[in-house]
Tab-separated table of C-alpha atoms and ligand atoms in Angstrom:
chain	number	residue	atom	x	y	z
A	1184	UNK	CA	63.602	141.016	170.947
A	1185	UNK	CA	64.265	143.953	168.672
A	1186	UNK	CA	63.937	143.362	164.946
A	1187	UNK	CA	64.740	145.420	161.884
A	1188	UNK	CA	62.341	148.153	160.797
A	1189	UNK	CA	60.450	147.731	157.469
A	1190	UNK	CA	62.705	150.446	156.005
A	1191	UNK	CA	65.785	148.517	157.042
A	1192	UNK	CA	64.392	145.343	155.423
A	1193	UNK	CA	63.675	147.221	152.177
A	1194	UNK	CA	67.192	148.643	152.225
A	1195	UNK	CA	68.717	145.197	152.794
A	1196	UNK	CA	66.670	143.669	149.960
A	1197	UNK	CA	67.304	146.574	147.567
A	1198	UNK	CA	71.040	145.923	147.880
A	1199	UNK	CA	70.510	142.555	146.172
A	1200	UNK	CA	69.140	144.214	143.022
A	1201	UNK	CA	71.554	146.952	141.952
A	1202	UNK	CA	70.836	146.172	138.286
A	1203	UNK	CA	67.090	146.516	138.505
A	1204	UNK	CA	67.115	149.964	136.935
A	1205	UNK	CA	69.989	149.314	134.553
A	1206	UNK	CA	69.291	146.118	132.678
A	1207	UNK	CA	66.333	144.185	131.407
A	1208	UNK	CA	65.409	141.111	133.451
A	1209	UNK	CA	64.863	137.946	131.400
A	1210	UNK	CA	61.766	136.033	132.371
A	1211	UNK	CA	61.760	133.792	129.298
A	1212	UNK	CA	64.469	132.396	127.048
A	1213	UNK	CA	64.945	134.979	124.280
A	1214	UNK	CA	63.229	134.008	121.033
A	1215	UNK	CA	66.346	134.870	119.052
A	1216	UNK	CA	69.794	134.179	120.467
A	1217	UNK	CA	71.689	137.174	121.791
A	1218	UNK	CA	75.059	137.942	120.255
A	1219	UNK	CA	77.992	136.445	122.183
A	1220	UNK	CA	79.830	139.753	122.129
A	1221	UNK	CA	76.902	141.510	123.773
A	1222	UNK	CA	76.602	138.892	126.494
A	1223	UNK	CA	80.338	138.953	127.105
A	1224	UNK	CA	80.370	142.726	127.310
A	1225	UNK	CA	77.608	142.692	129.903
A	1226	UNK	CA	79.219	139.935	131.955
A	1227	UNK	CA	82.576	141.693	131.909
A	1228	UNK	CA	81.011	144.975	132.982
A	1229	UNK	CA	79.236	143.354	135.920
A	1230	UNK	CA	82.244	141.277	136.966
A	1231	UNK	CA	84.631	144.232	136.811
A	1232	UNK	CA	82.336	146.328	138.986
A	1233	UNK	CA	81.816	143.520	141.467
A	1234	UNK	CA	85.524	142.711	141.702
A	1235	UNK	CA	86.384	146.259	142.726
A	1236	UNK	CA	85.673	145.679	146.407
A	1237	UNK	CA	87.580	142.381	146.577
A	1238	UNK	CA	90.500	143.789	144.634
A	1239	UNK	CA	90.792	146.642	147.134
A	1240	UNK	CA	92.160	144.083	149.608
A	1241	UNK	CA	89.737	145.271	152.283
A	1242	UNK	CA	87.559	142.163	152.448
A	1243	UNK	CA	87.807	139.521	155.170
A	1244	UNK	CA	87.924	135.932	153.839
A	1245	UNK	CA	85.910	135.037	150.747
A	1246	UNK	CA	88.663	135.761	148.194
A	1247	UNK	CA	91.803	133.872	149.029
A	1248	UNK	CA	94.058	134.438	146.030
A	1249	UNK	CA	93.269	137.799	144.449
A	1250	UNK	CA	95.714	137.358	141.562
A	1251	UNK	CA	93.895	137.919	138.270
A	1252	UNK	CA	96.715	136.507	136.159
A	1253	UNK	CA	96.488	133.239	138.052
A	1254	UNK	CA	92.668	133.328	137.826
A	1255	UNK	CA	93.032	133.669	134.090
A	1256	UNK	CA	95.434	130.737	133.932
A	1257	UNK	CA	93.106	128.580	136.041
A	1258	UNK	CA	90.161	129.597	133.857
A	1259	UNK	CA	92.106	128.435	130.795
A	1260	UNK	CA	92.634	125.031	132.421
A	1261	UNK	CA	88.954	125.016	133.413
A	1262	UNK	CA	87.972	125.775	129.822
A	1263	UNK	CA	89.660	122.623	128.547
A	1264	UNK	CA	87.291	120.477	130.615
A	1265	UNK	CA	84.345	122.757	131.398
A	1266	UNK	CA	82.055	120.542	129.311
A	1267	UNK	CA	83.438	117.209	130.585
A	1268	UNK	CA	81.254	115.108	132.868
A	1269	UNK	CA	83.426	113.193	135.305
A	1270	UNK	CA	80.630	110.704	135.892
A	1271	UNK	CA	81.691	109.259	132.541
A	1272	UNK	CA	85.105	108.240	133.765
A	1273	UNK	CA	85.887	106.182	130.678
A	1274	UNK	CA	85.668	109.321	128.537
A	1275	UNK	CA	87.751	111.520	130.828
A	1276	UNK	CA	90.507	109.459	132.457
A	1277	UNK	CA	92.462	112.688	132.964
A	1278	UNK	CA	89.942	113.666	135.673
A	1279	UNK	CA	90.664	110.402	137.446
A	1280	UNK	CA	94.352	111.290	137.376
A	1281	UNK	CA	93.787	114.877	138.529
A	1282	UNK	CA	91.383	113.959	141.322
A	1283	UNK	CA	93.561	111.148	142.671
A	1284	UNK	CA	96.591	113.410	142.677
A	1285	UNK	CA	94.769	116.275	144.420
A	1286	UNK	CA	93.709	113.867	147.163
A	1287	UNK	CA	97.216	112.391	147.430
A	1288	UNK	CA	98.897	115.820	147.631
A	1289	UNK	CA	96.462	116.948	150.323
A	1290	UNK	CA	96.899	113.737	152.317
A	1291	UNK	CA	100.679	114.175	152.211
A	1292	UNK	CA	100.388	117.803	153.356
A	1293	UNK	CA	98.253	116.658	156.317
A	1294	UNK	CA	100.596	113.828	157.305
A	1295	UNK	CA	98.462	110.966	156.084
A	1296	UNK	CA	99.980	107.519	155.597
A	1297	UNK	CA	99.565	104.766	153.031
A	1298	UNK	CA	96.053	104.041	154.326
A	1299	UNK	CA	94.853	107.644	154.052
A	1300	UNK	CA	92.429	108.213	151.210
A	1301	UNK	CA	89.768	110.674	150.220
A	1302	UNK	CA	87.486	112.284	147.694
A	1303	UNK	CA	87.103	115.657	146.050
A	1304	UNK	CA	83.843	117.424	146.828
A	1305	UNK	CA	82.108	120.588	145.689
A	1306	UNK	CA	83.064	122.608	148.780
A	1307	UNK	CA	83.316	122.735	152.537
A	1308	UNK	CA	79.666	122.019	153.138
A	1309	UNK	CA	79.755	118.783	151.158
A	1310	UNK	CA	82.998	117.872	152.918
A	1311	UNK	CA	81.142	118.117	156.226
A	1312	UNK	CA	77.919	116.459	155.103
A	1313	UNK	CA	79.622	113.313	153.790
A	1314	UNK	CA	81.503	112.366	156.980
A	1315	UNK	CA	78.321	112.770	159.030
A	1316	UNK	CA	76.699	110.194	156.745
A	1317	UNK	CA	79.758	107.967	157.128
A	1318	UNK	CA	79.652	108.073	160.927
A	1319	UNK	CA	75.917	107.487	160.970
A	1320	UNK	CA	76.418	104.414	158.771
A	1321	UNK	CA	79.352	103.212	160.880
A	1322	UNK	CA	77.113	103.503	163.925
A	1323	UNK	CA	74.324	101.651	162.176
A	1324	UNK	CA	76.679	98.738	161.469
A	1325	UNK	CA	77.249	98.649	165.222
A	1326	UNK	CA	73.531	98.652	165.982
A	1327	UNK	CA	73.110	102.379	166.730
A	1328	UNK	CA	69.736	103.518	165.428
A	1329	UNK	CA	69.545	106.906	167.182
A	1330	UNK	CA	72.933	108.408	166.288
A	1331	UNK	CA	74.346	111.436	168.080
A	1332	UNK	CA	77.257	113.718	167.217
A	1333	UNK	CA	79.006	116.236	169.488
A	1334	UNK	CA	80.460	119.373	167.942
A	1335	UNK	CA	81.896	122.579	169.412
A	1336	UNK	CA	79.443	125.466	169.462
A	1337	UNK	CA	81.850	127.307	167.165
A	1338	UNK	CA	81.827	124.519	164.545
A	1339	UNK	CA	80.439	125.269	161.119
A	1340	UNK	CA	76.702	125.294	160.670
A	1341	UNK	CA	76.939	122.889	157.708
A	1342	UNK	CA	77.194	120.188	160.382
A	1343	UNK	CA	73.723	121.176	161.603
A	1344	UNK	CA	72.571	120.923	158.015
A	1345	UNK	CA	74.085	117.430	157.716
A	1346	UNK	CA	72.491	116.227	160.941
A	1347	UNK	CA	69.177	117.752	159.864
A	1348	UNK	CA	69.358	115.859	156.562
A	1349	UNK	CA	70.435	112.551	158.087
A	1350	UNK	CA	68.330	112.424	161.247
A	1351	UNK	CA	71.330	112.668	163.581
A	1352	UNK	CA	70.921	114.304	166.977
A	1353	UNK	CA	73.462	117.085	167.251
A	1354	UNK	CA	74.883	118.300	170.550
A	1355	UNK	CA	76.661	121.645	170.528
A	1356	UNK	CA	79.304	121.695	173.237
A	1357	UNK	CA	79.849	125.077	174.895
A	1358	UNK	CA	83.148	126.896	174.568
A	1359	UNK	CA	85.646	127.782	177.264
A	1360	UNK	CA	86.577	131.398	177.980
A	1361	UNK	CA	89.309	130.846	175.416
A	1362	UNK	CA	86.676	130.140	172.715
A	1363	UNK	CA	87.716	126.484	172.355
A	1364	UNK	CA	85.514	123.449	172.882
A	1365	UNK	CA	84.853	122.557	176.515
A	1366	UNK	CA	86.424	119.091	176.780
A	1367	UNK	CA	84.771	118.303	180.102
A	1368	UNK	CA	81.362	118.887	178.552
A	1369	UNK	CA	82.232	116.661	175.606
A	1370	UNK	CA	83.421	113.876	177.934
A	1371	UNK	CA	80.236	114.124	179.996
A	1372	UNK	CA	77.953	113.964	176.976
A	1373	UNK	CA	79.313	110.898	175.193
A	1374	UNK	CA	76.547	108.278	175.274
A	1375	UNK	CA	76.215	104.772	173.814
A	1376	UNK	CA	74.550	106.490	170.817
A	1377	UNK	CA	77.422	108.853	170.098
A	1378	UNK	CA	78.933	108.063	166.710
A	1379	UNK	CA	81.361	110.951	166.225
A	1380	UNK	CA	82.987	114.063	167.615
A	1381	UNK	CA	84.036	117.116	165.643
A	1382	UNK	CA	86.735	119.718	166.219
A	1383	UNK	CA	87.719	122.657	164.036
A	1384	UNK	CA	91.183	123.542	162.785
A	1385	UNK	CA	90.425	127.110	162.143
A	1386	UNK	CA	86.870	127.603	163.439
A	1387	UNK	CA	84.910	129.939	161.205
A	1388	UNK	CA	83.967	132.517	163.875
A	1389	UNK	CA	87.293	132.596	165.751
A	1390	UNK	CA	89.927	131.014	163.502
A	1391	UNK	CA	91.188	128.962	166.453
A	1392	UNK	CA	92.232	125.308	166.568
A	1393	UNK	CA	90.247	123.182	169.024
A	1394	UNK	CA	92.210	120.811	171.308
A	1395	UNK	CA	92.261	118.024	168.742
A	1396	UNK	CA	94.761	115.806	170.627
A	1397	UNK	CA	92.405	115.699	173.620
A	1398	UNK	CA	89.365	115.119	171.393
A	1399	UNK	CA	91.330	112.314	169.725
A	1400	UNK	CA	91.927	110.679	173.083
A	1401	UNK	CA	88.197	110.800	173.925
A	1402	UNK	CA	87.338	109.447	170.472
A	1403	UNK	CA	89.778	106.565	170.876
A	1404	UNK	CA	88.579	105.762	174.372
A	1405	UNK	CA	85.013	105.350	173.091
A	1406	UNK	CA	85.877	104.150	169.583
A	1407	UNK	CA	84.172	107.145	167.958
A	1408	UNK	CA	84.821	108.915	164.693
A	1409	UNK	CA	86.627	112.250	164.972
A	1410	UNK	CA	86.197	114.627	162.099
A	1411	UNK	CA	88.452	117.665	162.018
A	1412	UNK	CA	86.950	120.532	160.062
A	1413	UNK	CA	89.964	122.018	158.365
A	1414	UNK	CA	87.833	123.524	155.592
A	1415	UNK	CA	89.119	126.963	156.507
A	1416	UNK	CA	92.510	126.225	158.058
A	1417	UNK	CA	93.434	123.055	156.192
A	1418	UNK	CA	95.500	124.723	153.485
A	1419	UNK	CA	97.009	127.514	155.587
A	1420	UNK	CA	97.861	126.051	159.018
A	1421	UNK	CA	100.343	123.445	157.677
A	1422	UNK	CA	102.298	126.167	155.879
A	1423	UNK	CA	102.196	128.593	158.792
A	1424	UNK	CA	103.528	125.766	160.969
A	1425	UNK	CA	106.311	125.158	158.474
A	1426	UNK	CA	107.386	128.794	158.765
A	1427	UNK	CA	108.205	128.039	162.409
A	1428	UNK	CA	105.043	129.317	164.113
A	1429	UNK	CA	103.569	127.224	166.938
A	1430	UNK	CA	100.359	125.567	165.732
A	1431	UNK	CA	98.642	122.943	167.898
A	1432	UNK	CA	98.635	119.526	166.223
A	1433	UNK	CA	95.372	118.734	164.516
A	1434	UNK	CA	96.001	116.594	161.422
A	1435	UNK	CA	96.600	112.860	160.887
A	1436	UNK	CA	99.594	113.000	163.234
A	1437	UNK	CA	96.989	113.005	166.009
A	1438	UNK	CA	95.852	109.465	166.858
A	1439	UNK	CA	92.086	109.323	166.906
A	1440	UNK	CA	91.526	111.711	163.983
A	1441	UNK	CA	89.522	109.675	161.467
A	1442	UNK	CA	88.641	112.273	158.830
A	1443	UNK	CA	89.633	115.800	157.776
A	1444	UNK	CA	88.096	118.319	155.411
A	1445	UNK	CA	90.330	120.930	153.750
A	1446	UNK	CA	89.017	123.343	151.151
A	1447	UNK	CA	91.045	123.801	148.005
A	1448	UNK	CA	88.768	126.688	147.051
A	1449	UNK	CA	89.870	128.640	150.115
A	1450	UNK	CA	93.579	128.702	151.055
A	1451	UNK	CA	94.335	126.102	148.349
A	1452	UNK	CA	93.999	129.104	145.979
A	1453	UNK	CA	91.903	127.152	143.467
A	1454	UNK	CA	88.709	128.249	141.746
A	1455	UNK	CA	85.455	128.002	143.691
A	1456	UNK	CA	83.807	124.613	143.735
A	1457	UNK	CA	86.221	122.117	145.285
A	1458	UNK	CA	87.275	120.779	148.675
A	1459	UNK	CA	89.144	117.677	149.785
A	1460	UNK	CA	87.680	115.201	152.250
A	1461	UNK	CA	90.185	112.714	153.655
A	1462	UNK	CA	89.597	109.516	155.615
A	1463	UNK	CA	91.991	107.585	157.807
A	1464	UNK	CA	91.259	104.457	155.760
A	1465	UNK	CA	89.282	103.132	152.813
A	1466	UNK	CA	86.727	101.327	155.014
A	1467	UNK	CA	85.448	104.698	156.184
A	1468	UNK	CA	85.403	106.173	152.689
A	1469	UNK	CA	83.386	103.214	151.418
A	1470	UNK	CA	80.551	104.209	153.713
A	1471	UNK	CA	79.923	107.372	151.713
A	1472	UNK	CA	79.843	105.678	148.303
A	1473	UNK	CA	76.536	105.046	146.647
A	1474	UNK	CA	76.470	101.971	144.401
A	1475	UNK	CA	73.198	100.775	142.927
A	1476	UNK	CA	73.561	97.727	140.708
A	1477	UNK	CA	69.976	97.052	139.586
A	1478	UNK	CA	68.752	100.352	138.234
A	1479	UNK	CA	67.213	100.109	134.740
A	1480	UNK	CA	69.415	103.063	133.775
A	1481	UNK	CA	72.515	100.927	134.250
A	1482	UNK	CA	75.098	100.185	136.914
A	1483	UNK	CA	75.315	103.370	138.954
A	1484	UNK	CA	78.021	104.355	141.377
A	1485	UNK	CA	79.003	107.788	142.665
A	1486	UNK	CA	81.390	108.744	145.455
A	1487	UNK	CA	79.256	111.384	147.134
A	1488	UNK	CA	76.268	113.662	146.842
A	1489	UNK	CA	76.790	114.813	143.261
A	1490	UNK	CA	75.887	112.920	140.132
A	1491	UNK	CA	77.331	114.683	137.109
A	1492	UNK	CA	80.414	116.746	137.900
A	1493	UNK	CA	82.351	119.189	135.764
A	1494	UNK	CA	85.883	118.155	134.891
A	1495	UNK	CA	86.756	121.839	134.716
A	1496	UNK	CA	87.066	122.605	138.409
A	1497	UNK	CA	88.914	119.344	139.046
A	1498	UNK	CA	91.540	120.165	136.422
A	1499	UNK	CA	91.810	123.767	137.632
A	1500	UNK	CA	92.257	122.643	141.248
A	1501	UNK	CA	95.014	120.250	140.233
A	1502	UNK	CA	96.657	123.060	138.274
A	1503	UNK	CA	96.349	125.432	141.261
A	1504	UNK	CA	98.222	123.052	143.575
A	1505	UNK	CA	100.942	122.423	141.023
A	1506	UNK	CA	101.497	126.042	140.033
A	1507	UNK	CA	101.413	127.389	143.597
A	1508	UNK	CA	103.864	124.787	144.854
A	1509	UNK	CA	105.340	124.554	148.335
A	1510	UNK	CA	107.240	127.772	147.767
A	1511	UNK	CA	104.048	129.628	146.883
A	1512	UNK	CA	102.110	128.269	149.866
A	1513	UNK	CA	104.955	129.103	152.232
A	1514	UNK	CA	105.393	132.640	150.933
A	1515	UNK	CA	101.650	133.274	151.204
A	1516	UNK	CA	101.586	131.809	154.732
A	1517	UNK	CA	104.389	134.151	155.848
A	1518	UNK	CA	102.563	137.210	154.496
A	1519	UNK	CA	99.205	136.142	155.891
A	1520	UNK	CA	100.578	135.365	159.354
A	1521	UNK	CA	102.460	138.659	159.516
A	1522	UNK	CA	99.347	140.578	158.469
A	1523	UNK	CA	97.158	138.719	160.986
A	1524	UNK	CA	99.592	139.567	163.776
A	1525	UNK	CA	99.435	143.236	162.793
A	1526	UNK	CA	95.621	143.140	162.860
A	1527	UNK	CA	95.764	141.418	166.246
A	1528	UNK	CA	98.061	144.141	167.577
A	1529	UNK	CA	95.650	146.805	166.257
A	1530	UNK	CA	92.792	145.229	168.240
A	1531	UNK	CA	94.909	144.761	171.365
A	1532	UNK	CA	95.943	148.415	171.292
A	1533	UNK	CA	92.349	149.510	171.885
A	1534	UNK	CA	91.118	148.967	175.471
A	1535	UNK	CA	87.494	149.242	174.279
A	1536	UNK	CA	87.944	145.987	172.330
A	1537	UNK	CA	88.717	142.429	173.394
A	1538	UNK	CA	90.107	139.567	171.372
A	1539	UNK	CA	88.078	136.392	171.186
A	1540	UNK	CA	90.608	133.829	172.382
A	1541	UNK	CA	94.318	133.533	171.860
A	1542	UNK	CA	96.434	131.538	169.450
A	1543	UNK	CA	95.384	133.359	166.269
A	1544	UNK	CA	97.561	132.608	163.285
A	1545	UNK	CA	95.648	133.761	160.205
A	1546	UNK	CA	92.336	135.054	161.480
A	1547	UNK	CA	91.470	137.567	164.197
A	1548	UNK	CA	88.105	137.894	165.963
A	1549	UNK	CA	87.126	140.497	168.500
A	1550	UNK	CA	84.217	142.126	170.279
A	1551	UNK	CA	83.552	145.079	172.488
A	1552	UNK	CA	84.987	145.264	176.010
A	1553	UNK	CA	82.609	148.010	177.111
A	1554	UNK	CA	78.890	148.830	176.886
A	1555	UNK	CA	79.887	152.200	175.511
A	1556	UNK	CA	80.915	150.626	172.209
A	1557	UNK	CA	78.501	148.637	170.039
A	1558	UNK	CA	80.765	146.529	167.846
A	1559	UNK	CA	78.334	146.898	164.947
A	1560	UNK	CA	78.811	150.673	165.068
A	1561	UNK	CA	82.506	149.975	164.647
A	1562	UNK	CA	81.560	147.761	161.712
A	1563	UNK	CA	79.384	150.514	160.195
A	1564	UNK	CA	82.344	152.858	160.376
A	1565	UNK	CA	84.750	150.319	158.868
A	1566	UNK	CA	82.232	149.709	156.067
A	1567	UNK	CA	82.108	153.443	155.373
A	1568	UNK	CA	85.882	153.274	154.875
A	1569	UNK	CA	85.524	150.391	152.409
A	1570	UNK	CA	86.224	147.453	154.748
A	1571	UNK	CA	84.076	144.325	154.686
A	1572	UNK	CA	84.370	142.425	157.958
A	1573	UNK	CA	82.451	139.279	158.934
A	1574	UNK	CA	80.014	139.884	161.788
A	1575	UNK	CA	79.643	137.170	164.411
A	1576	UNK	CA	77.113	136.810	167.196
A	1577	UNK	CA	76.525	135.268	170.608
A	1578	UNK	CA	78.693	137.148	171.562
A	1579	UNK	CA	78.514	140.018	169.068
A	1580	UNK	CA	81.783	140.511	167.261
A	1581	UNK	CA	83.678	140.885	164.026
A	1582	UNK	CA	86.301	138.765	162.419
A	1583	UNK	CA	89.000	139.406	159.871
A	1584	UNK	CA	90.089	136.234	158.087
A	1585	UNK	CA	93.299	137.349	156.437
A	1586	UNK	CA	93.841	136.268	152.845
A	1587	UNK	CA	96.414	137.118	150.189
A	1588	UNK	CA	94.669	140.284	148.930
A	1589	UNK	CA	94.869	141.687	152.501
A	1590	UNK	CA	98.646	141.390	152.663
A	1591	UNK	CA	99.313	144.320	150.355
A	1592	UNK	CA	101.799	146.842	151.868
A	1593	UNK	CA	100.146	149.693	153.738
A	1594	UNK	CA	96.769	148.035	154.266
A	1595	UNK	CA	97.242	147.090	157.916
A	1596	UNK	CA	98.353	150.620	158.749
A	1597	UNK	CA	95.134	151.861	157.144
A	1598	UNK	CA	93.117	149.244	159.029
A	1599	UNK	CA	94.746	150.179	162.321
A	1600	UNK	CA	93.790	153.843	161.816
A	1601	UNK	CA	90.256	153.031	160.685
A	1602	UNK	CA	89.648	150.627	163.557
A	1603	UNK	CA	90.737	153.234	166.077
A	1604	UNK	CA	88.586	155.896	164.378
A	1605	UNK	CA	85.708	153.396	164.317
A	1606	UNK	CA	85.878	152.932	168.080
A	1607	UNK	CA	85.931	156.714	168.555
A	1608	UNK	CA	82.888	156.990	166.262
A	1609	UNK	CA	81.028	154.237	168.132
A	1610	UNK	CA	81.414	156.221	171.353
A	1611	UNK	CA	79.623	159.168	169.784
A	1612	UNK	CA	76.540	157.096	168.878
A	1613	UNK	CA	76.179	154.859	171.946
A	1614	UNK	CA	72.604	153.667	172.388
A	1615	UNK	CA	71.491	154.233	168.777
A	1616	UNK	CA	70.826	151.239	166.463
A	1617	UNK	CA	73.776	150.247	164.307
A	1618	UNK	CA	73.017	149.704	160.625
A	1619	UNK	CA	75.037	146.521	160.240
A	1620	UNK	CA	73.567	145.132	163.436
A	1621	UNK	CA	69.959	145.371	162.238
A	1622	UNK	CA	69.504	141.621	162.003
A	1623	UNK	CA	71.785	140.788	164.900
A	1624	UNK	CA	70.735	140.731	168.508
A	1625	UNK	CA	67.581	138.789	167.639
A	1626	UNK	CA	69.032	135.264	167.708
A	1627	UNK	CA	69.522	133.211	170.830
A	1628	UNK	CA	65.906	133.047	172.032
A	1629	UNK	CA	63.133	130.813	170.617
A	1630	UNK	CA	61.035	133.839	169.590
A	1631	UNK	CA	64.033	135.648	168.122
A	1632	UNK	CA	65.138	132.580	166.201
A	1633	UNK	CA	61.651	132.019	164.822
A	1634	UNK	CA	61.446	135.633	163.633
A	1635	UNK	CA	64.882	135.411	162.056
A	1636	UNK	CA	64.141	132.106	160.321
A	1637	UNK	CA	61.074	133.730	158.779
A	1638	UNK	CA	63.070	136.755	157.637
A	1639	UNK	CA	65.986	134.699	156.323
A	1640	UNK	CA	63.742	132.392	154.294
A	1641	UNK	CA	61.861	135.438	153.002
A	1642	UNK	CA	65.148	136.953	151.884
A	1643	UNK	CA	65.995	133.756	149.970
A	1644	UNK	CA	62.554	133.800	148.300
A	1645	UNK	CA	63.230	137.387	147.318
A	1646	UNK	CA	66.571	136.454	145.784
A	1647	UNK	CA	64.932	133.954	143.442
A	1648	UNK	CA	62.335	136.472	142.342
A	1649	UNK	CA	63.143	138.212	139.070
A	1650	UNK	CA	62.447	141.916	139.583
A	1651	UNK	CA	60.336	143.879	137.130
A	1652	UNK	CA	62.358	144.812	134.089
A	1653	UNK	CA	62.636	148.558	134.130
A	1654	UNK	CA	65.926	149.169	132.379
A	1655	UNK	CA	67.236	148.916	128.804
A	1656	UNK	CA	68.028	145.596	127.097
A	1657	UNK	CA	71.539	144.190	127.754
A	1658	UNK	CA	72.531	145.095	124.220
A	1659	UNK	CA	71.972	148.724	125.151
A	1660	UNK	CA	73.496	148.472	128.622
B	496	PLP	C1	85.437	126.142	159.202
B	496	PLP	C2	84.548	126.064	157.994
B	496	PLP	N1	83.938	124.905	157.709
B	496	PLP	C3	83.125	124.780	156.651
B	496	PLP	C4	82.860	125.844	155.817
B	496	PLP	C5	81.893	125.694	154.686
B	496	PLP	O1	82.526	125.837	153.462
B	496	PLP	P1	81.738	126.147	152.125
B	496	PLP	O2	81.194	127.526	152.252
B	496	PLP	O3	82.786	125.991	151.076
B	496	PLP	O4	80.641	125.159	151.954
B	496	PLP	C6	83.483	127.071	156.082
B	496	PLP	C7	83.225	128.240	155.243
B	496	PLP	O5	83.678	129.340	155.492
B	496	PLP	C8	84.340	127.184	157.202
B	496	PLP	O6	84.952	128.340	157.514
C-alpha cells in the first residue's frame, strides 16, 4: 500500500480553504447584524470566482445546464417559495400541484402507466435510500428478517449507505469485460433472503446501461424488487433514444422493473436539491411513507426521509421541466450525444488508452492500455490545461460525463489535443507518483481501505473546522 505523503495531505486540505487569508472566519453570530449589501457583495464575489471553472465548459458532470439566464429565472421561481414549508400542505397547496405534476411528467417520460406513482426527493442518494427501505419492508411482510440486495459493482455507493443504515446485506456483483453486471453471478446469488436487485441506467463510473431486461426476468422469476438507478441517465437517455440512437430498454417498458430513480437536478436541468423516485404501483410507495398517529405533537405523516421541505426547489423544478420542454431536452440530447461521440473518438484514437465498455451515449470512461502511461498523469496534465475529469478506480481511470456546458463549439477539438498531449506527457514521467493519484491506488485491500477511511473521515472533520481568522472582515474584503 502506498499512501499520500504528509505534504500531499497538507496540499489537499489547503485547497479547501482558499479564503483563509482573505476573509475573516465567523466563529460566533455577529453582535450587530452585517449590512445586506456587504453580505451580497461577498457572496457574489465568491460565487463569480467559483463559477469560472464550470463556466469554462471543461468540467465533467456536476453542472448540467450552465445557462445563467435560466439559473436566474429558476432562482426567481425559487424565491417565491423559498420560505414555504411543504410539510404544511394546507398552507401551500401549490407545492402539492407542482410535486404531483413533476412526478407525473417524469413517469410519462419513462413510460409509466396509470398505476405508476412516485415522490420527489432531495437528490439521487435519497432516491436510492428510500427504495431499499421499501424492499426491506416488502421482504419483512413476507417473513424475511435477514434481507439481502444484489447490485452491480458499478452501482452507486449510496446503495451501500442505504444498506448500512437499514441493516440489509449487500452483495456487489462483479462486472463483465464490458463493464456491465455479470448476470450469471446475479442468478447464482439469489437466495430466499434476497429482496431486490439493482441495475443502473447510466452507471456513475462508466455511464453504461446494465442489461435491465435480463435483470427484470430474474426479478420476475423470483418475485423480487428491481430498482433501476436512473439518477444519472434518467433525464438524458430517453431523449437520446428519441433522437434515433440505440439505447437498451431500461424503463417501465421492461417487465420486472418495480422502481426507478431519475434526478431532476442533473439532466432535468433544475436547481440542486431534487430527484424523482417512481414506483410501479402505490402499494410499493406506501412502504416508504411514515405515518405516526399518536404523537403528542399531532398527526404526523411524511413521504420520505425529510420532515420540513422547502417549497422553493419544488417550484423551481416544476418550472425547469416546463420551460425546457421536449424541444429543449431533445436539442440538449443531440448536442450531448454528438459531443460524447467526439470524446469517445478522441480516446479511441490513442492506442495507449482503452475505453471502459461500449455503448456510451452521453458519458465516456477510459483507462490506460499500457504500463507506460499512468492515467492519473494524464489527469494531472488535463488539469493543468483547465479540465476537471472524474477519476475512477479498480481499475484506475477517468470519466467525462458530458453536460450542456461541454457542448460549446471548439471544446472537443481542444480536449482531443490536450488528451493526446497528456498521454505524451505521461510517457515522460513513467514511474513517478502522479499528483491526482495521491489517494488512489490504496483502496481494494483491507489495510488500504482502513487507511483511506481514516483519511477520508479526517478530511471531513477538517472541512467542518473553521480556520483561524487571519484576513480582513468581509466588509473590507
Ligand atoms: C448513477 C448515480 N446514482 C446516484 C447518484 C447520487 O446522486 P446525488 O449525488 O444527487 O445524491 C449519482 C450521482 O452522481 C449517480 O451518478
